[in-house]
Coordinates of C-alpha atoms in Angstrom, one line a residue:
M260 CA 0.0 0.0 0.0
E261 CA 2.8 2.4 0.9
Q262 CA 4.5 1.7 -2.4
K263 CA 1.2 2.5 -4.3
L264 CA 0.8 5.8 -2.4
W265 CA 4.4 6.7 -3.1
S266 CA 4.0 5.9 -6.8
S267 CA 0.8 7.8 -7.0
A268 CA 2.3 10.9 -5.4
K269 CA 5.2 10.7 -7.8
E270 CA 2.9 10.3 -10.8
N271 CA 0.8 13.2 -9.8
Y272 CA 3.9 15.4 -9.5
E273 CA 5.0 14.4 -13.0
R274 CA 1.6 15.0 -14.5
A275 CA 1.3 18.4 -12.9
M276 CA 4.8 19.3 -14.2
R277 CA 3.8 18.3 -17.7
S278 CA 0.6 20.2 -17.7
I279 CA 2.3 23.4 -16.6
A280 CA 5.2 23.1 -18.9
S281 CA 3.1 22.1 -21.9
P282 CA 2.0 25.6 -22.9
V283 CA 5.6 26.8 -22.8
Q284 CA 6.6 23.8 -24.9
K285 CA 3.8 24.5 -27.4
T286 CA 4.8 28.2 -27.6
F287 CA 8.2 27.2 -28.9
G288 CA 7.0 24.4 -31.1
N289 CA 4.2 26.4 -32.7
G290 CA 6.5 29.3 -33.3
A291 CA 9.1 27.1 -34.9
N292 CA 6.7 25.3 -37.2
K293 CA 5.0 28.6 -38.2
F294 CA 8.3 30.3 -39.0
D295 CA 9.6 27.1 -40.7
N296 CA 6.5 26.9 -42.9
F297 CA 6.7 30.6 -43.7
F298 CA 10.4 30.5 -44.8
T299 CA 9.9 27.3 -46.9
S300 CA 7.0 28.9 -48.7
L301 CA 9.0 32.1 -49.2
L302 CA 11.8 30.2 -50.8
D303 CA 9.3 28.2 -53.0
E304 CA 7.6 31.4 -54.1
S305 CA 10.9 33.1 -54.9
K306 CA 11.8 30.2 -57.1
I307 CA 8.5 30.2 -58.9
K308 CA 8.7 34.0 -59.5
L309 CA 12.3 33.7 -60.8
N310 CA 11.3 31.0 -63.2
A311 CA 8.4 33.1 -64.5
L312 CA 10.5 36.3 -64.8
F313 CA 13.4 34.6 -66.5
E314 CA 11.3 32.5 -68.9
K315 CA 9.4 35.7 -70.0
T316 CA 12.6 37.8 -70.2
Y317 CA 15.2 35.4 -71.6
G318 CA 13.0 32.8 -73.3
A319 CA 14.8 29.7 -74.7
I320 CA 18.2 30.8 -73.3
Y321 CA 16.8 30.4 -69.7
L322 CA 15.0 27.2 -70.4
Q323 CA 18.2 25.6 -71.7
N324 CA 20.2 26.8 -68.7
S325 CA 17.5 26.5 -66.0
D326 CA 19.5 23.7 -64.3
V327 CA 22.0 26.3 -63.0
F328 CA 19.2 28.1 -61.1
D329 CA 17.5 24.9 -60.0
D330 CA 20.7 23.8 -58.4
F331 CA 21.2 27.2 -56.8
F332 CA 17.8 26.9 -55.0
V333 CA 18.5 23.3 -54.1
N334 CA 21.6 24.4 -52.3
L335 CA 19.7 27.1 -50.4
E336 CA 17.1 24.6 -49.3
K337 CA 19.8 22.0 -48.3
Y338 CA 21.5 24.6 -46.2
Y339 CA 18.4 25.6 -44.4
K340 CA 17.2 22.1 -43.8
H341 CA 20.4 20.3 -43.2
G342 CA 23.2 22.8 -42.9
D343 CA 25.5 20.7 -45.0
V344 CA 26.1 23.4 -47.7
D345 CA 28.7 26.2 -47.5
L346 CA 26.7 29.2 -48.6
E347 CA 29.6 31.2 -49.9
D348 CA 30.9 28.2 -51.9
A349 CA 27.4 27.6 -53.2
L350 CA 27.2 31.3 -54.4
Q351 CA 30.6 31.1 -55.9
D352 CA 29.7 27.9 -57.7
F353 CA 26.5 29.5 -59.0
F354 CA 28.0 32.6 -60.4
S355 CA 31.0 30.6 -61.9
R356 CA 28.6 28.3 -63.7
L357 CA 26.4 31.3 -64.8
Y358 CA 29.5 33.0 -66.1
Q359 CA 30.5 30.0 -68.2
R360 CA 26.9 29.7 -69.6
M361 CA 26.6 33.5 -70.3
F362 CA 30.0 33.5 -72.0
T363 CA 28.9 30.6 -74.2
V364 CA 25.6 32.2 -75.1
F365 CA 27.2 35.6 -75.7
N366 CA 29.6 33.9 -78.1
V367 CA 27.0 31.6 -79.6
Q368 CA 28.9 31.4 -82.9
S369 CA 31.7 29.6 -81.2
S370 CA 32.1 26.4 -79.2
F371 CA 34.4 25.9 -76.2
D372 CA 36.1 22.9 -74.7
Y373 CA 36.9 21.9 -71.2
V374 CA 40.2 23.8 -71.0
Y375 CA 38.9 27.0 -72.4
L376 CA 35.8 27.3 -70.1
S377 CA 38.0 26.5 -67.1
C378 CA 40.2 29.4 -68.1
V379 CA 37.2 31.6 -68.6
S380 CA 36.2 30.9 -65.0
Q381 CA 39.6 31.9 -63.7
T382 CA 39.2 35.4 -65.2
M383 CA 36.1 36.0 -63.1
R384 CA 37.9 37.8 -60.2
E385 CA 39.8 40.2 -62.4
L386 CA 37.0 41.0 -64.9
Q387 CA 34.0 40.9 -62.5
P388 CA 31.5 40.4 -65.3
F389 CA 28.5 40.6 -63.0
G390 CA 29.6 43.8 -61.3
D391 CA 29.2 43.9 -57.5
V392 CA 26.1 41.8 -57.5
P393 CA 27.8 38.5 -56.4
K394 CA 29.6 40.2 -53.5
K395 CA 26.4 41.9 -52.2
L396 CA 24.1 39.0 -52.8
T397 CA 26.5 36.6 -51.1
E398 CA 26.8 38.7 -48.0
Q399 CA 23.0 39.4 -47.8
L400 CA 22.1 35.7 -48.2
R401 CA 24.8 34.5 -45.8
R402 CA 23.7 36.7 -42.9
S403 CA 20.0 36.3 -43.5
F404 CA 20.1 32.5 -44.0
V405 CA 22.4 31.9 -41.0
A406 CA 20.0 34.0 -38.9
T407 CA 16.9 32.3 -40.3
R408 CA 18.2 28.8 -39.8
T409 CA 19.5 29.6 -36.3
L410 CA 16.2 31.1 -35.2
T411 CA 14.3 28.0 -36.4
Q412 CA 16.8 25.7 -34.8
A413 CA 16.7 27.6 -31.5
L414 CA 12.9 27.4 -31.3
F415 CA 12.9 23.7 -32.0
K416 CA 15.7 23.3 -29.4
G417 CA 13.6 25.2 -26.8
T418 CA 10.8 22.6 -27.3
D419 CA 13.3 19.8 -27.0
I420 CA 14.9 21.2 -23.8
M421 CA 11.6 21.7 -22.2
K422 CA 10.5 18.2 -23.0
K423 CA 13.6 16.7 -21.5
I424 CA 13.3 18.7 -18.3
T425 CA 9.7 17.5 -17.8
K426 CA 11.0 13.9 -18.0
I427 CA 13.5 14.3 -15.2
N428 CA 12.2 12.1 -12.3
P429 CA 11.9 13.5 -8.8
K430 CA 14.4 12.3 -6.3
D431 CA 13.4 9.8 -3.6
T432 CA 13.5 12.5 -0.9
C433 CA 11.1 14.5 -2.9
S434 CA 8.8 11.6 -3.5
N435 CA 8.7 10.8 0.2
A436 CA 7.7 14.4 1.0
L437 CA 5.1 14.4 -1.7
T438 CA 3.6 11.1 -0.3
K439 CA 3.5 12.6 3.2
M440 CA 1.8 15.8 1.9
S441 CA -0.9 14.0 -0.3
S442 CA -1.6 10.7 1.5
C443 CA -1.0 10.9 5.2
A444 CA -4.2 13.0 5.9
P445 CA -6.6 10.4 4.3
C446 CA -4.7 7.7 6.2
Q447 CA -5.6 9.4 9.4
G448 CA -9.2 9.8 8.3
I449 CA -8.8 13.4 7.5
F450 CA -10.6 14.1 4.2
Y451 CA -11.2 17.2 2.1
V452 CA -8.4 19.1 3.8
Q453 CA -5.8 20.7 1.4
P454 CA -2.1 21.1 2.2
C455 CA -1.3 24.4 3.8
V456 CA 0.1 26.9 1.3
N457 CA 3.5 27.4 2.9
Y458 CA 3.8 23.7 3.5
C459 CA 3.2 22.9 -0.2
Q460 CA 5.7 25.7 -1.1
N461 CA 8.4 24.2 1.1
V462 CA 7.9 20.7 -0.4
I463 CA 7.9 21.8 -4.0
R464 CA 10.8 24.2 -3.6
G465 CA 12.8 21.4 -2.1
C466 CA 11.7 19.1 -5.0
M467 CA 12.7 21.7 -7.5
A468 CA 15.7 23.0 -5.8
Y469 CA 17.9 22.6 -8.9
H470 CA 15.3 23.8 -11.3
Y471 CA 15.9 27.3 -10.0
E472 CA 19.4 27.0 -11.6
L473 CA 17.7 26.9 -15.1
N474 CA 16.2 30.4 -14.7
Q475 CA 19.1 32.6 -15.7
S476 CA 20.2 30.5 -18.6
W477 CA 16.6 30.2 -19.8
D478 CA 15.9 34.0 -19.7
E479 CA 19.2 34.7 -21.6
F480 CA 18.1 32.1 -24.2
V481 CA 14.7 33.8 -24.6
D482 CA 16.4 37.3 -24.8
H483 CA 18.7 36.2 -27.6
I484 CA 15.8 34.7 -29.6
Q485 CA 14.0 38.0 -29.3
Q486 CA 17.2 39.9 -30.3
L487 CA 17.7 37.7 -33.3
S488 CA 14.1 38.2 -34.3
D489 CA 14.8 42.0 -34.2
R490 CA 17.7 41.5 -36.6
L491 CA 15.5 39.5 -39.0
L492 CA 13.1 42.4 -38.9
G493 CA 15.9 44.8 -39.7
P494 CA 19.4 44.3 -41.3
F495 CA 19.0 40.6 -41.8
D496 CA 15.5 40.7 -43.2
I497 CA 15.2 37.4 -45.0
E498 CA 12.0 38.4 -46.8
A499 CA 13.7 41.5 -48.4
V500 CA 16.6 39.2 -49.6
V501 CA 14.8 36.1 -50.8
A502 CA 11.6 37.6 -52.4
P503 CA 13.5 39.8 -55.0
I504 CA 16.3 37.3 -55.6
G505 CA 15.4 36.9 -59.2
I506 CA 15.7 40.6 -59.8
K507 CA 19.2 40.7 -58.3
I508 CA 20.4 37.8 -60.4
S509 CA 18.9 39.5 -63.5
D510 CA 20.8 42.6 -62.6
A511 CA 24.0 40.5 -62.7
I512 CA 23.0 39.2 -66.1
M513 CA 22.4 42.7 -67.4
N514 CA 25.8 43.8 -66.1
F515 CA 27.3 41.0 -68.1
K516 CA 25.3 42.0 -71.2
A517 CA 26.5 45.6 -70.9
S518 CA 30.2 44.6 -70.7
G519 CA 30.0 41.4 -72.8
H520 CA 32.2 42.5 -75.7
E521 CA 34.8 43.9 -73.4
V522 CA 34.8 40.7 -71.3
T523 CA 35.0 38.6 -74.4
S524 CA 38.0 40.6 -75.6
K525 CA 39.9 40.2 -72.3
V526 CA 39.1 36.5 -72.0
A527 CA 40.5 36.0 -75.5
Q528 CA 43.7 37.7 -74.4
A529 CA 44.0 35.5 -71.3
C530 CA 42.7 32.2 -72.7
G531 CA 43.3 32.3 -76.5
T532 CA 41.6 33.5 -79.6
I533 CA 37.9 32.6 -79.9
R534 CA 37.5 30.8 -83.2
L535 CA 34.3 31.0 -85.2
Q536 CA 32.6 28.0 -86.7
K537 CA 30.0 27.4 -89.3
R538 CA 26.9 26.0 -87.8
Q539 CA 23.2 26.6 -87.7
V540 CA 22.0 28.7 -84.9
Q541 CA 19.0 27.3 -83.2
S542 CA 15.9 29.4 -82.8
G543 CA 16.1 31.5 -79.7
L544 CA 19.9 31.1 -79.2
A545 CA 21.1 34.2 -81.1
Y546 CA 22.6 37.0 -79.2
G547 CA 20.1 39.6 -78.3
V548 CA 17.3 37.2 -77.3
Y549 CA 18.3 37.3 -73.7
A550 CA 18.6 41.1 -73.9
R551 CA 14.8 41.4 -74.3
P552 CA 13.5 44.2 -72.1
M553 CA 12.8 42.9 -68.6
T554 CA 9.2 43.4 -67.4
L555 CA 8.5 42.3 -63.8
P556 CA 5.5 40.2 -63.0
P557 CA 3.0 41.8 -60.6
S558 CA 4.4 42.0 -57.0
M559 CA 7.7 40.6 -58.1
G560 CA 10.1 41.5 -55.2
Q561 CA 7.5 43.6 -53.5
I562 CA 6.9 43.1 -49.8
P563 CA 3.5 44.1 -48.3
E564 CA 3.6 47.0 -45.8
E565 CA 2.7 44.6 -43.0
S566 CA 4.7 41.6 -44.1
R567 CA 4.1 38.0 -43.0
L568 CA 7.6 37.9 -41.5
N569 CA 6.8 40.9 -39.3
R570 CA 3.6 39.4 -38.0
I571 CA 5.1 36.0 -37.3
L572 CA 8.2 37.3 -35.5
K573 CA 6.2 39.8 -33.4
E574 CA 3.9 37.0 -32.4
I575 CA 6.9 34.8 -31.4
Q576 CA 8.5 37.6 -29.5
N577 CA 5.3 38.4 -27.5
N578 CA 4.7 34.7 -26.7
L579 CA 8.2 34.1 -25.6
E580 CA 8.2 37.1 -23.3
A581 CA 5.6 35.3 -21.1
T582 CA 8.0 32.4 -20.6
K583 CA 10.6 34.5 -18.7
Q584 CA 11.0 33.7 -15.0
F585 CA 9.2 30.4 -15.7
W586 CA 11.4 28.4 -13.4
N587 CA 11.1 30.8 -10.5
R588 CA 7.3 30.8 -10.9
L589 CA 7.1 27.0 -11.3
P590 CA 6.8 26.0 -7.6
N591 CA 3.9 28.5 -7.0
E592 CA 2.1 27.2 -10.1
M593 CA 2.7 23.6 -9.0
C594 CA 1.0 24.3 -5.6
Q595 CA -1.9 25.8 -7.4
N596 CA -2.4 22.6 -9.4
D597 CA -5.2 20.3 -8.1
L598 CA -2.9 17.3 -8.4
I599 CA -0.4 18.7 -5.9
G600 CA -1.7 21.5 -3.6
S601 CA -4.8 23.4 -2.8
G602 CA -5.7 24.3 -6.4
K603 CA -6.5 27.9 -7.1
R604 CA -8.5 28.1 -3.9
T605 CA -6.9 29.8 -0.9
A606 CA -6.2 27.3 1.8
S607 CA -7.1 29.5 4.7
G608 CA -7.9 28.4 8.2
V609 CA -7.6 24.6 8.8
C610 CA -5.2 22.9 6.4
W611 CA -3.0 19.8 6.4
N612 CA 0.5 20.7 7.8
G613 CA 2.0 17.3 7.4
K614 CA 1.0 16.0 10.8
E615 CA -2.5 17.1 11.5
A616 CA -5.2 19.5 10.4
G617 CA -4.3 22.9 11.7
S618 CA -1.9 25.6 10.6
Y619 CA 1.6 25.5 9.3
A620 CA 4.1 27.1 11.7
L621 CA 7.4 26.4 10.0
P622 CA 9.1 29.2 8.1
L623 CA 8.9 29.4 4.4
V624 CA 12.3 28.9 2.8
G625 CA 13.5 31.3 0.1
E626 CA 13.6 30.7 -3.6
G627 CA 16.8 29.3 -5.3
L628 CA 19.1 26.4 -4.6
L629 CA 21.1 27.7 -1.6
P630 CA 18.1 28.5 0.7
Q631 CA 17.0 24.9 0.3
A632 CA 19.8 23.8 2.6
K633 CA 17.5 24.8 5.4
N634 CA 14.3 23.3 3.9
P635 CA 12.4 21.6 6.7
E636 CA 10.5 19.3 4.5
V637 CA 12.9 18.0 1.8
P638 CA 16.6 17.4 2.6
V639 CA 18.7 19.0 -0.1
D640 CA 22.5 18.8 -0.3
V641 CA 23.3 22.0 -2.1
S642 CA 26.9 21.1 -2.4
R643 CA 26.1 18.4 -4.9
Q644 CA 25.2 18.9 -8.6
D645 CA 22.2 17.6 -10.5
N646 CA 23.6 16.1 -13.7
D647 CA 20.3 16.0 -15.5
I648 CA 19.6 19.7 -14.9
N649 CA 23.2 20.7 -15.6
E650 CA 23.0 18.9 -19.0
Q651 CA 20.0 21.1 -20.0
I652 CA 21.7 24.3 -18.6
F653 CA 24.7 23.4 -20.9
A654 CA 22.3 22.9 -23.8
L655 CA 20.7 26.3 -23.2
R656 CA 24.0 28.1 -23.0
Q657 CA 25.2 26.4 -26.2
V658 CA 22.2 27.4 -28.2
T659 CA 22.4 30.9 -26.7
K660 CA 26.0 31.1 -28.0
H661 CA 24.7 30.1 -31.5
L662 CA 22.1 32.8 -31.3
E663 CA 24.7 35.4 -30.3
D664 CA 26.9 34.4 -33.2
A665 CA 24.0 34.8 -35.6
I666 CA 23.1 38.2 -34.1
N667 CA 26.6 39.4 -34.7
G668 CA 26.5 38.2 -38.3
Q669 CA 28.9 35.3 -37.7
N670 CA 28.5 31.7 -38.8
V671 CA 26.9 29.0 -36.7
N672 CA 27.9 25.3 -36.4
W673 CA 25.3 22.9 -35.0
L674 CA 26.0 19.4 -33.8
P675 CA 24.7 16.6 -36.0
S676 CA 21.2 15.3 -35.6
T677 CA 18.2 14.4 -37.8
R678 CA 15.0 16.1 -38.5
G679 CA 11.5 14.8 -38.9
N680 CA 8.8 16.1 -41.1
N681 CA 7.2 18.4 -38.6
G682 CA 10.4 19.5 -36.8
Q683 CA 9.8 17.8 -33.5
S684 CA 12.6 16.9 -31.0
D685 CA 15.0 14.0 -31.2
E686 CA 12.8 11.6 -29.3
S687 CA 9.8 11.9 -31.6
Q688 CA 10.7 13.7 -34.8
P689 CA 13.8 15.9 -34.3
Y690 CA 14.0 19.6 -35.2
L691 CA 16.0 20.8 -38.1
N692 CA 18.9 18.5 -38.9
Q693 CA 22.0 19.9 -37.2
E694 CA 24.6 19.2 -39.7
H695 CA 27.7 21.4 -39.7
E696 CA 26.8 24.9 -40.9
G697 CA 29.9 26.3 -42.4
S698 CA 29.6 29.2 -44.7
G699 CA 32.9 30.9 -44.5
T700 CA 34.5 33.1 -41.9
G701 CA 32.7 35.3 -39.4
C702 CA 32.4 39.0 -39.5
N703 CA 33.3 41.7 -37.0
P704 CA 30.9 41.4 -34.1
N705 CA 28.3 44.1 -33.9
S706 CA 28.9 45.0 -37.5
D707 CA 26.2 45.1 -40.1
D708 CA 28.6 46.3 -42.8
E709 CA 28.8 43.8 -45.7
D710 CA 32.2 45.2 -46.5
C711 CA 33.7 43.6 -43.4
Y712 CA 33.9 40.4 -45.5
D713 CA 36.5 40.3 -48.2
Y714 CA 34.1 38.8 -50.7
E715 CA 36.0 40.3 -53.6
S716 CA 39.0 38.2 -52.8
Y717 CA 37.0 35.2 -51.6
F718 CA 34.3 35.1 -54.2
Y719 CA 36.4 35.4 -57.3
D720 CA 38.9 32.9 -56.0
D721 CA 39.2 29.3 -57.3
G722 CA 36.1 27.2 -56.8
S723 CA 34.3 24.5 -58.6
G724 CA 31.2 24.2 -60.8
S725 CA 29.0 21.4 -61.7
G726 CA 25.7 21.0 -63.6
S727 CA 23.6 19.2 -66.1
G728 CA 21.6 20.1 -69.1
D729 CA 22.5 21.3 -72.5
Y730 CA 25.8 22.7 -71.4
E731 CA 28.5 21.2 -69.3
D732 CA 30.2 23.3 -66.6
Y733 CA 33.8 22.9 -65.9
P734 CA 35.7 23.4 -62.6
I735 CA 37.5 26.6 -62.1
N736 CA 40.6 24.9 -60.6
S737 CA 40.7 22.0 -63.0
I738 CA 43.6 23.6 -64.9
K739 CA 45.4 25.2 -62.0
N740 CA 45.8 22.2 -59.7
H741 CA 46.3 19.2 -61.9
Q742 CA 49.6 17.6 -62.9
S743 CA 50.6 16.3 -66.3
P744 CA 49.9 12.7 -67.2
Q745 CA 53.5 11.8 -67.2
E746 CA 53.7 12.8 -63.5
G747 CA 51.9 9.7 -62.3
S748 CA 48.2 10.1 -63.0
N749 CA 46.3 7.5 -65.0
D750 CA 45.9 8.4 -68.7
E751 CA 42.3 7.3 -68.6
N752 CA 41.4 10.1 -66.2
W753 CA 42.6 12.8 -68.6
P754 CA 40.7 14.3 -71.5
P755 CA 42.1 13.1 -74.9
W756 CA 43.7 16.4 -75.8
L757 CA 45.8 16.3 -72.6
R758 CA 47.1 12.8 -72.9
E759 CA 50.6 12.0 -74.2
K760 CA 51.3 9.6 -77.0
S761 CA 53.9 7.0 -76.6
Q762 CA 57.3 8.2 -77.8
P763 CA 59.5 6.0 -80.0
D764 CA 62.8 6.9 -78.4
D765 CA 64.4 8.7 -75.5
S766 CA 65.3 11.7 -77.7
T767 CA 61.7 12.7 -77.9
S768 CA 60.5 11.5 -74.5
D769 CA 60.2 15.0 -73.2
D770 CA 58.0 16.3 -76.0
I771 CA 54.3 16.4 -75.8
E772 CA 52.4 15.8 -79.0
I773 CA 49.4 18.1 -79.3
E774 CA 46.2 16.6 -80.3
S775 CA 43.1 18.2 -81.8
K776 CA 39.8 17.4 -80.3
S777 CA 36.5 17.4 -81.9
H778 CA 34.2 19.0 -79.4
E779 CA 30.5 18.1 -79.6
D780 CA 28.1 20.2 -77.6
G781 CA 24.7 19.0 -78.7
R782 CA 24.1 21.8 -81.2
G783 CA 26.8 21.0 -83.8
G784 CA 30.5 20.2 -83.7
H785 CA 33.8 21.3 -85.1
N786 CA 37.5 20.6 -84.7
N787 CA 38.9 23.1 -82.1
H788 CA 42.7 23.0 -82.2
R789 CA 44.2 24.1 -79.0
E790 CA 47.8 23.9 -77.8
V791 CA 48.4 22.6 -74.3
N792 CA 51.6 22.4 -72.4
E793 CA 52.6 20.0 -69.6
A794 CA 50.3 21.7 -67.1
G795 CA 47.4 21.4 -69.5
R796 CA 47.2 25.2 -70.3
R797 CA 47.3 27.1 -73.5
P798 CA 50.6 28.7 -74.6
N799 CA 49.0 32.2 -74.6
D800 CA 47.7 31.8 -71.1
N801 CA 49.0 34.9 -69.3
H802 CA 50.2 32.7 -66.4
L803 CA 52.5 30.7 -68.7
D804 CA 55.5 31.2 -71.0
K805 CA 54.5 31.9 -74.5
N806 CA 57.2 29.9 -76.2
Y807 CA 57.9 26.2 -75.7
S808 CA 61.1 24.3 -76.6
S809 CA 61.3 20.7 -77.6
G810 CA 63.6 18.6 -75.6
G811 CA 65.2 21.7 -74.1
G812 CA 66.2 23.1 -77.5
D813 CA 65.9 26.7 -78.7
V814 CA 63.4 26.2 -81.4
S815 CA 60.0 27.9 -80.9
F816 CA 57.1 25.6 -80.7
H817 CA 55.1 27.9 -83.1
T818 CA 58.0 27.8 -85.6
L819 CA 57.9 24.0 -85.6
R820 CA 54.2 23.9 -86.0
G821 CA 54.3 26.4 -88.9
L822 CA 57.1 24.4 -90.6
F823 CA 55.0 21.2 -90.1
Y824 CA 51.9 22.7 -91.6
Y825 CA 54.0 24.0 -94.6
L826 CA 55.9 20.8 -95.3
V827 CA 53.0 18.3 -95.1
P828 CA 51.1 19.7 -98.2
L829 CA 54.4 19.7 -100.1
M830 CA 55.2 16.1 -99.2
T831 CA 51.6 15.1 -100.1
C832 CA 51.9 16.7 -103.6
W833 CA 55.4 15.1 -104.1
V834 CA 54.2 11.6 -103.2
G835 CA 51.1 12.0 -105.4
N836 CA 53.1 13.1 -108.4
A837 CA 55.6 10.3 -107.9
A838 CA 52.8 7.8 -107.8
I839 CA 51.3 9.1 -111.0
S840 CA 54.6 9.2 -112.8
W841 CA 55.2 5.6 -111.8

C-alpha cells in the first residue's frame, strides 16, 4: 500500500509538471513550425517568380540553362534544412557556372572545350563580369540564411529542452515528501483538507531546488531569440533578400550583357583566340534574345507593408516574453495545481500541515538552490550537482551562443542530428537537422557592414562548378591544380587532348604531341585545335610562358608547328606526283 501511495504521489507530480510546462513547450513548437513553414513557402515562391521572370525575359536561353538556377535553389534549401552546404561556396559555384553559360551564349557562334571554359572561370575575379552583385548578394544571403536557420533551430531546441526537463524524475527524498503531503491525511481519516500553502511551497521548492538554476540561462536564451528576431526584422530581413532574388540575379546578367564585348576581348587575351565556326544557330539562341527588355511580374520582389515575416516574428517575441522567469514561478504554479496542492483556492484556516489538520508554523524557505539547505520538508544537499539539470543548462548556453553568433553576423555550427517532417525533437521527430553549418569566416561582431567580409578576394577565388543540361560546366581549378599525365596520373582520367602519345625513343621523350579534339556540344561540332603544355594550359595563357622548346632546344614551338603545316602539303603533292609518274 505504501508503495502504491508513493508511486501515485510521484505520478501526480510528473503530471502536474507536464501540464504546466506544456503551454511553454507548445509556444516554442508552434513558433518554430510557423516560422519554418513561412520560410519554406517564401523560398518556393521566390523560385516560382524567378522562373516566371526569366522565362518571360530570356526565353529559350533560360530554359536551356535553368538547371543552374534549379541547383542554386536546391543548395539554399539544403543549407536551411540540413546545414551541410557552405553558402559562400554555393554562391561562388552558382556565379561561376552562370559566367560560363553566359559567355557561351554571348559567343554563340563559337564552341568551347573543357580547357577554355575552365580558363574563362579563372578570369572572373579580375573581370568581375557581374559587377558587385555577387559580392552583395552573397553577404546578404549568408547573414540572412544563417540568422533564419539559427532562429528555427533555436525554437525547436527550446521545445526539446523543455520536454527533456519535464521527463526528469523527482528524487526519492522529494517523492517521500510528496507522499506525506498528499496521502497521510486520508490515512488518518482526515478528508477534504488541502495542504497548507507554505507547507506545499516548502515541499515543491525542495523538490525543484535545482530547477531554479535553469532560470538565468533560460531567460538569456529567450532574450537572444528576441534579439535575433529583431535582426530579422531589420538588417537581416530574409524576406527582403529572398523575395526579389530573381531581380538581383537578373541585374547581374544585365551587367554581363553591358560589358559582354569587353569581357570577351579580355578573355581572348587571357585564354586564347575565340574561333568562329559554321553551324546553324537554333531558334532562340542568337545574341540579343536574352537582352529582351525585362518586365517584372506583378508584385515581383515587392513586400507588403505589414509583411508576413513581421507578423510571425512579433507573435513569437510576445509569446516568448511570457516564458521568462518560468522556473522561478514554477513552484507556485505547482502548488496551485489540483494534483499537488490546494488548487487555485486559498487554503485559509484549517489545512494539512504534514502532521495534522491545523496551521503550518514552520518558516517558508526562500527561492533558489542555496536556501534549500534549510528546507524543513525536503533534505537538499546544495553542495552536490544535478547532472540532468546541468545537461540542460549546458544545452541552453550552447544554443544561446549560437544565437549570439547569428546576431553578430557570424556563422553558426550545430551538432549533427536528424529532422522529422514536422520539426519535433530528437525523441519523436527531431528539429532541423543539425549538420555542420559552415559558410565561411565570421564578421566583426556588432557590425552590419557587408564590406567587413572580403568577398572580392573570396568570391572570385578558385572554386568549382557542376551542372547538367544542354551545357557542361567545368571546374575553375581544373587547370590550375592538376599535374601532367607523365607525373603519375592515369591516362584514362585525362581528356584526350591532354594525354601524351607514346614516344618512339628517348630523344623525344620530353616532347608532348598536341592533339586536336572534336568538341561536340549538342548543337553542332567542329575541330577546335588548342595547344596545351605539360600543365594542360594554352601557350598564350597569361600565367604561362608563350614559347615552348622541344627537348630543351631553342626552337620555338610555333615555328615547328608552322614548318610542319608548310611541309605536309608539299610532301603530299610530291608523293602524289611520284605515284602518277610511276
